[in-house]
């Protein structure tokens, strides 16, 4: 028995105004190939034609999925803010009407609130429905239908302060203070600095251990910045682009800084004890390896792939550091150039790393001899490492000038170019002193310092506005006391010109390495003060321009020409 053959149904005509089917939508989607990698950046500079389609490799699909995931999260945050805005307006109207009834002894609030409830503001549930659609889509495609997991990503819980972090911070702070006091007493009582090995120690071990002092001081200043950012409600987590709930508070930063300081001071005391103990005095080579072992421990912790010791923050730091080193091959973001600015205040620490390579690489540690100063290679790299952070910032400014066509970035790049010249001249004067060098270094350094100081006040901090409501400051201030701003400007000028001691040759009863360390520490303190007002100005700009969320670029374009033709 033959079954009747069904005739194919004719295709349904396309109805005007009806959205195309999901498969038809894919025909209008074109993948982006944005300038986000060094390779694509070089192609963009060389004007290589862009590819409209991307090869769908596993890596590309992973990146596309990550972009879509972040876009969904940001869009959901926008909807939450919009819903909160609607609720706050309704609540404010209700409170205003209650206040009005109380003052005028009338009962008009009920009728007015009824009008508000019946209006689109009070009765519309479009936002709620859209949020439910976003939740359903996100849970289905990005969390394997696990609602709890998906909602934890869309609505991250507020970070809570843990008591064990506070306890550990206090414990390590006490340990660090005790070790520092013990070190001072040992140096004073045993007159270590008066011994014949003082000069050798100051030229070898002191530069090695001073690296950790620079890092700890910078972390302490960053912790103080975070404390005051939170106090004055500066949204530093949003500005830096941290994932919600992963940003470090000032307690966590203090914990890390005190922990590193405790390890460094313990290593210094062990080093001194092993040298003074007759039983271990013969093992000089091993005692010299303590700073290197501490650096290796620090690097292992920094690159540790396990989900411990704030892995998200460590990888975020390494990513920004890599982008700064590879400038201008990556698109410049605020965390990248902010970190590069921090590195410009850590020139002495970078020189300490150079000394590590020379001291241990050439085997000077076996005899505690500093032959690095006599090496032409070391002297050459002594110049190079001093300008690397400023060169990174200069290249970042040129990248932004190329992309944004903003002349301000060109002037900012000129500032870093002048600083590079000044640093090179000061380094040359540090190696070869002379009257001619002193005059040239003084003039060029003064010009660069004045330019940088003006830029700090006007562009980075947004101050020195004569027509402002707050004379010589700006219209909006987060710190209620105006003298804080004037004091910060004065302190910035004083610390900015700390380099004068290298030119004017002030007579101090200090070793050259000690004096260089003190000047470098003053620069780190100046950078810590600069950080607070820089982010305060950025926060006020975001508030003034209503920036409450990030704009996440999508990995595709949607062609709507057909819809327009219809």
Short mmCIF file of N, CA and C in Angstrom, two decimals, residues 51-124:
data_model
loop_
_atom_site.label_atom_id
_atom_site.label_comp_id
_atom_site.label_asym_id
_atom_site.label_seq_id
_atom_site.Cartn_x
_atom_site.Cartn_y
_atom_site.Cartn_z
N UNK A 51 40.14 41.73 8.32
CA UNK A 51 39.34 40.58 7.96
C UNK A 51 37.96 40.69 8.59
N UNK A 52 36.95 40.50 7.78
CA UNK A 52 35.58 40.59 8.30
C UNK A 52 35.20 39.36 9.10
N UNK A 53 35.81 38.22 8.81
CA UNK A 53 35.48 36.99 9.52
C UNK A 53 36.70 36.48 10.27
N UNK A 54 36.46 35.85 11.35
CA UNK A 54 37.51 35.22 12.13
C UNK A 54 37.42 33.71 11.98
N UNK A 55 38.55 33.04 11.97
CA UNK A 55 38.52 31.59 11.94
C UNK A 55 38.04 31.09 13.30
N UNK A 56 37.11 30.16 13.27
CA UNK A 56 36.49 29.72 14.50
C UNK A 56 37.33 28.63 15.16
N UNK A 57 38.47 29.01 15.65
CA UNK A 57 39.28 28.07 16.41
C UNK A 57 38.75 28.01 17.84
N UNK A 58 39.27 27.06 18.59
CA UNK A 58 38.82 26.91 19.97
C UNK A 58 39.18 28.15 20.79
N UNK A 59 40.34 28.73 20.51
CA UNK A 59 40.75 29.93 21.24
C UNK A 59 39.85 31.11 20.91
N UNK A 60 39.51 31.28 19.63
CA UNK A 60 38.61 32.37 19.24
C UNK A 60 37.24 32.22 19.88
N UNK A 61 36.73 31.01 19.88
CA UNK A 61 35.42 30.78 20.50
C UNK A 61 35.45 31.08 22.00
N UNK A 62 36.55 30.74 22.64
CA UNK A 62 36.66 31.03 24.07
C UNK A 62 36.66 32.53 24.33
N UNK A 63 37.38 33.29 23.48
CA UNK A 63 37.42 34.74 23.65
C UNK A 63 36.06 35.37 23.37
N UNK A 64 35.39 34.86 22.32
CA UNK A 64 34.06 35.37 22.00
C UNK A 64 33.09 35.10 23.15
N UNK A 65 33.16 33.89 23.70
CA UNK A 65 32.28 33.55 24.82
C UNK A 65 32.55 34.44 26.03
N UNK A 66 33.83 34.71 26.28
CA UNK A 66 34.18 35.56 27.42
C UNK A 66 33.67 36.99 27.22
N UNK A 67 33.79 37.50 25.98
CA UNK A 67 33.29 38.84 25.70
C UNK A 67 31.77 38.92 25.87
N UNK A 68 31.07 37.92 25.35
CA UNK A 68 29.61 37.91 25.49
C UNK A 68 29.21 37.79 26.95
N UNK A 69 29.94 37.01 27.69
CA UNK A 69 29.64 36.85 29.12
C UNK A 69 29.78 38.17 29.85
N UNK A 70 30.87 38.89 29.59
CA UNK A 70 31.07 40.19 30.24
C UNK A 70 30.03 41.20 29.78
N UNK A 71 29.64 41.11 28.50
CA UNK A 71 28.62 42.03 28.00
C UNK A 71 27.27 41.79 28.68
N UNK A 72 26.93 40.53 28.89
CA UNK A 72 25.68 40.21 29.60
C UNK A 72 25.72 40.74 31.03
N UNK A 73 26.85 40.56 31.70
CA UNK A 73 26.96 41.01 33.09
C UNK A 73 26.83 42.53 33.17
N UNK A 74 27.52 43.24 32.27
CA UNK A 74 27.43 44.70 32.29
C UNK A 74 26.03 45.18 31.94
N UNK A 75 25.39 44.53 30.97
CA UNK A 75 24.03 44.91 30.60
C UNK A 75 23.07 44.68 31.76
N UNK A 76 23.27 43.59 32.47
CA UNK A 76 22.41 43.30 33.63
C UNK A 76 22.62 44.34 34.73
N UNK A 77 23.86 44.78 34.90
CA UNK A 77 24.13 45.83 35.88
C UNK A 77 23.45 47.14 35.49
N UNK A 78 23.42 47.43 34.19
CA UNK A 78 22.71 48.63 33.72
C UNK A 78 21.23 48.54 34.07
N UNK A 79 20.63 47.38 33.84
CA UNK A 79 19.21 47.21 34.15
C UNK A 79 18.97 47.35 35.65
N UNK A 80 19.86 46.82 36.46
CA UNK A 80 19.70 46.95 37.92
C UNK A 80 19.79 48.41 38.35
N UNK A 81 20.73 49.14 37.75
CA UNK A 81 20.84 50.57 38.08
C UNK A 81 19.60 51.34 37.64
N UNK A 82 19.08 50.99 36.47
CA UNK A 82 17.88 51.67 35.99
C UNK A 82 16.68 51.37 36.89
N UNK A 83 16.58 50.13 37.34
CA UNK A 83 15.48 49.77 38.24
C UNK A 83 15.64 50.49 39.59
N UNK A 84 16.87 50.57 40.08
CA UNK A 84 17.11 51.29 41.34
C UNK A 84 16.80 52.77 41.18
N UNK A 85 17.14 53.32 40.02
CA UNK A 85 16.85 54.73 39.76
C UNK A 85 15.35 54.99 39.79
N UNK A 86 14.58 54.09 39.18
CA UNK A 86 13.11 54.23 39.19
C UNK A 86 12.56 54.13 40.60
N UNK A 87 13.07 53.17 41.37
CA UNK A 87 12.59 53.00 42.74
C UNK A 87 12.93 54.20 43.61
N UNK A 88 14.15 54.73 43.47
CA UNK A 88 14.56 55.87 44.28
C UNK A 88 13.74 57.11 43.95
N UNK A 89 13.41 57.30 42.68
CA UNK A 89 12.57 58.44 42.32
C UNK A 89 11.18 58.32 42.93
N UNK A 90 10.61 57.12 42.88
CA UNK A 90 9.29 56.92 43.50
C UNK A 90 9.35 57.13 45.01
N UNK A 91 10.40 56.62 45.64
CA UNK A 91 10.56 56.79 47.08
C UNK A 91 10.75 58.26 47.44
N UNK A 92 11.55 58.97 46.64
CA UNK A 92 11.77 60.39 46.91
C UNK A 92 10.48 61.18 46.78
N UNK A 93 9.69 60.87 45.77
CA UNK A 93 8.41 61.56 45.59
C UNK A 93 7.50 61.30 46.79
N UNK A 94 7.49 60.06 47.29
CA UNK A 94 6.66 59.73 48.44
C UNK A 94 7.09 60.51 49.68
N UNK A 95 8.40 60.61 49.91
CA UNK A 95 8.88 61.35 51.08
C UNK A 95 8.60 62.84 50.95
N UNK A 96 8.71 63.37 49.74
CA UNK A 96 8.41 64.79 49.54
C UNK A 96 6.95 65.08 49.85
N UNK A 97 6.06 64.21 49.39
CA UNK A 97 4.63 64.43 49.63
C UNK A 97 4.29 64.29 51.12
N UNK A 98 4.93 63.36 51.82
CA UNK A 98 4.69 63.23 53.25
C UNK A 98 5.16 64.47 53.99
N UNK A 99 6.30 65.01 53.57
CA UNK A 99 6.79 66.25 54.17
C UNK A 99 5.84 67.40 53.89
N UNK A 100 5.30 67.43 52.68
CA UNK A 100 4.35 68.47 52.30
C UNK A 100 3.08 68.38 53.15
N UNK A 101 2.56 67.17 53.34
CA UNK A 101 1.36 67.00 54.18
C UNK A 101 1.62 67.43 55.62
N UNK A 102 2.82 67.15 56.10
CA UNK A 102 3.13 67.49 57.49
C UNK A 102 3.23 68.99 57.69
N UNK A 103 3.78 69.70 56.72
CA UNK A 103 3.96 71.15 56.86
C UNK A 103 2.65 71.89 56.63
N UNK A 104 1.89 71.47 55.62
CA UNK A 104 0.66 72.19 55.25
C UNK A 104 -0.58 71.65 55.94
N UNK A 105 -0.43 70.56 56.69
CA UNK A 105 -1.58 69.93 57.37
C UNK A 105 -2.66 69.53 56.37
N UNK A 106 -2.24 69.04 55.25
CA UNK A 106 -3.16 68.54 54.23
C UNK A 106 -2.91 67.05 54.00
N UNK A 107 -3.82 66.42 53.29
CA UNK A 107 -3.68 64.99 52.97
C UNK A 107 -3.73 64.79 51.46
N UNK A 108 -2.82 65.47 50.78
CA UNK A 108 -2.80 65.41 49.32
C UNK A 108 -1.89 64.30 48.80
N UNK A 109 -1.10 63.68 49.68
CA UNK A 109 -0.12 62.70 49.20
C UNK A 109 -0.78 61.47 48.61
N UNK A 110 -1.93 61.07 49.15
CA UNK A 110 -2.57 59.85 48.67
C UNK A 110 -2.99 59.99 47.21
N UNK A 111 -3.60 61.09 46.86
CA UNK A 111 -4.05 61.28 45.47
C UNK A 111 -2.88 61.42 44.52
N UNK A 112 -1.83 62.13 44.97
CA UNK A 112 -0.66 62.29 44.10
C UNK A 112 0.08 60.96 43.92
N UNK A 113 0.22 60.20 44.99
CA UNK A 113 0.90 58.91 44.89
C UNK A 113 0.12 57.93 44.03
N UNK A 114 -1.21 58.07 44.03
CA UNK A 114 -2.02 57.23 43.16
C UNK A 114 -1.72 57.54 41.69
N UNK A 115 -1.51 58.84 41.41
CA UNK A 115 -1.15 59.23 40.04
C UNK A 115 0.23 58.67 39.67
N UNK A 116 1.15 58.71 40.63
CA UNK A 116 2.49 58.18 40.36
C UNK A 116 2.45 56.68 40.13
N UNK A 117 1.68 55.97 40.96
CA UNK A 117 1.58 54.51 40.81
C UNK A 117 0.94 54.12 39.49
N UNK A 118 0.03 54.93 38.99
CA UNK A 118 -0.63 54.63 37.72
C UNK A 118 0.18 55.09 36.51
N UNK A 119 1.22 55.88 36.75
CA UNK A 119 2.04 56.36 35.65
C UNK A 119 2.98 55.26 35.17
N UNK A 120 3.68 55.54 34.09
CA UNK A 120 4.62 54.56 33.53
C UNK A 120 5.77 54.30 34.50
N UNK A 121 6.14 55.31 35.28
CA UNK A 121 7.22 55.15 36.24
C UNK A 121 6.88 54.13 37.32
N UNK A 122 5.64 54.15 37.78
CA UNK A 122 5.26 53.27 38.88
C UNK A 122 4.63 51.96 38.47
N UNK A 123 4.10 51.88 37.26
CA UNK A 123 3.37 50.67 36.87
C UNK A 123 4.09 49.82 35.83
N UNK A 124 5.06 50.38 35.14
CA UNK A 124 5.73 49.62 34.08
C UNK A 124 6.62 48.53 34.67
#
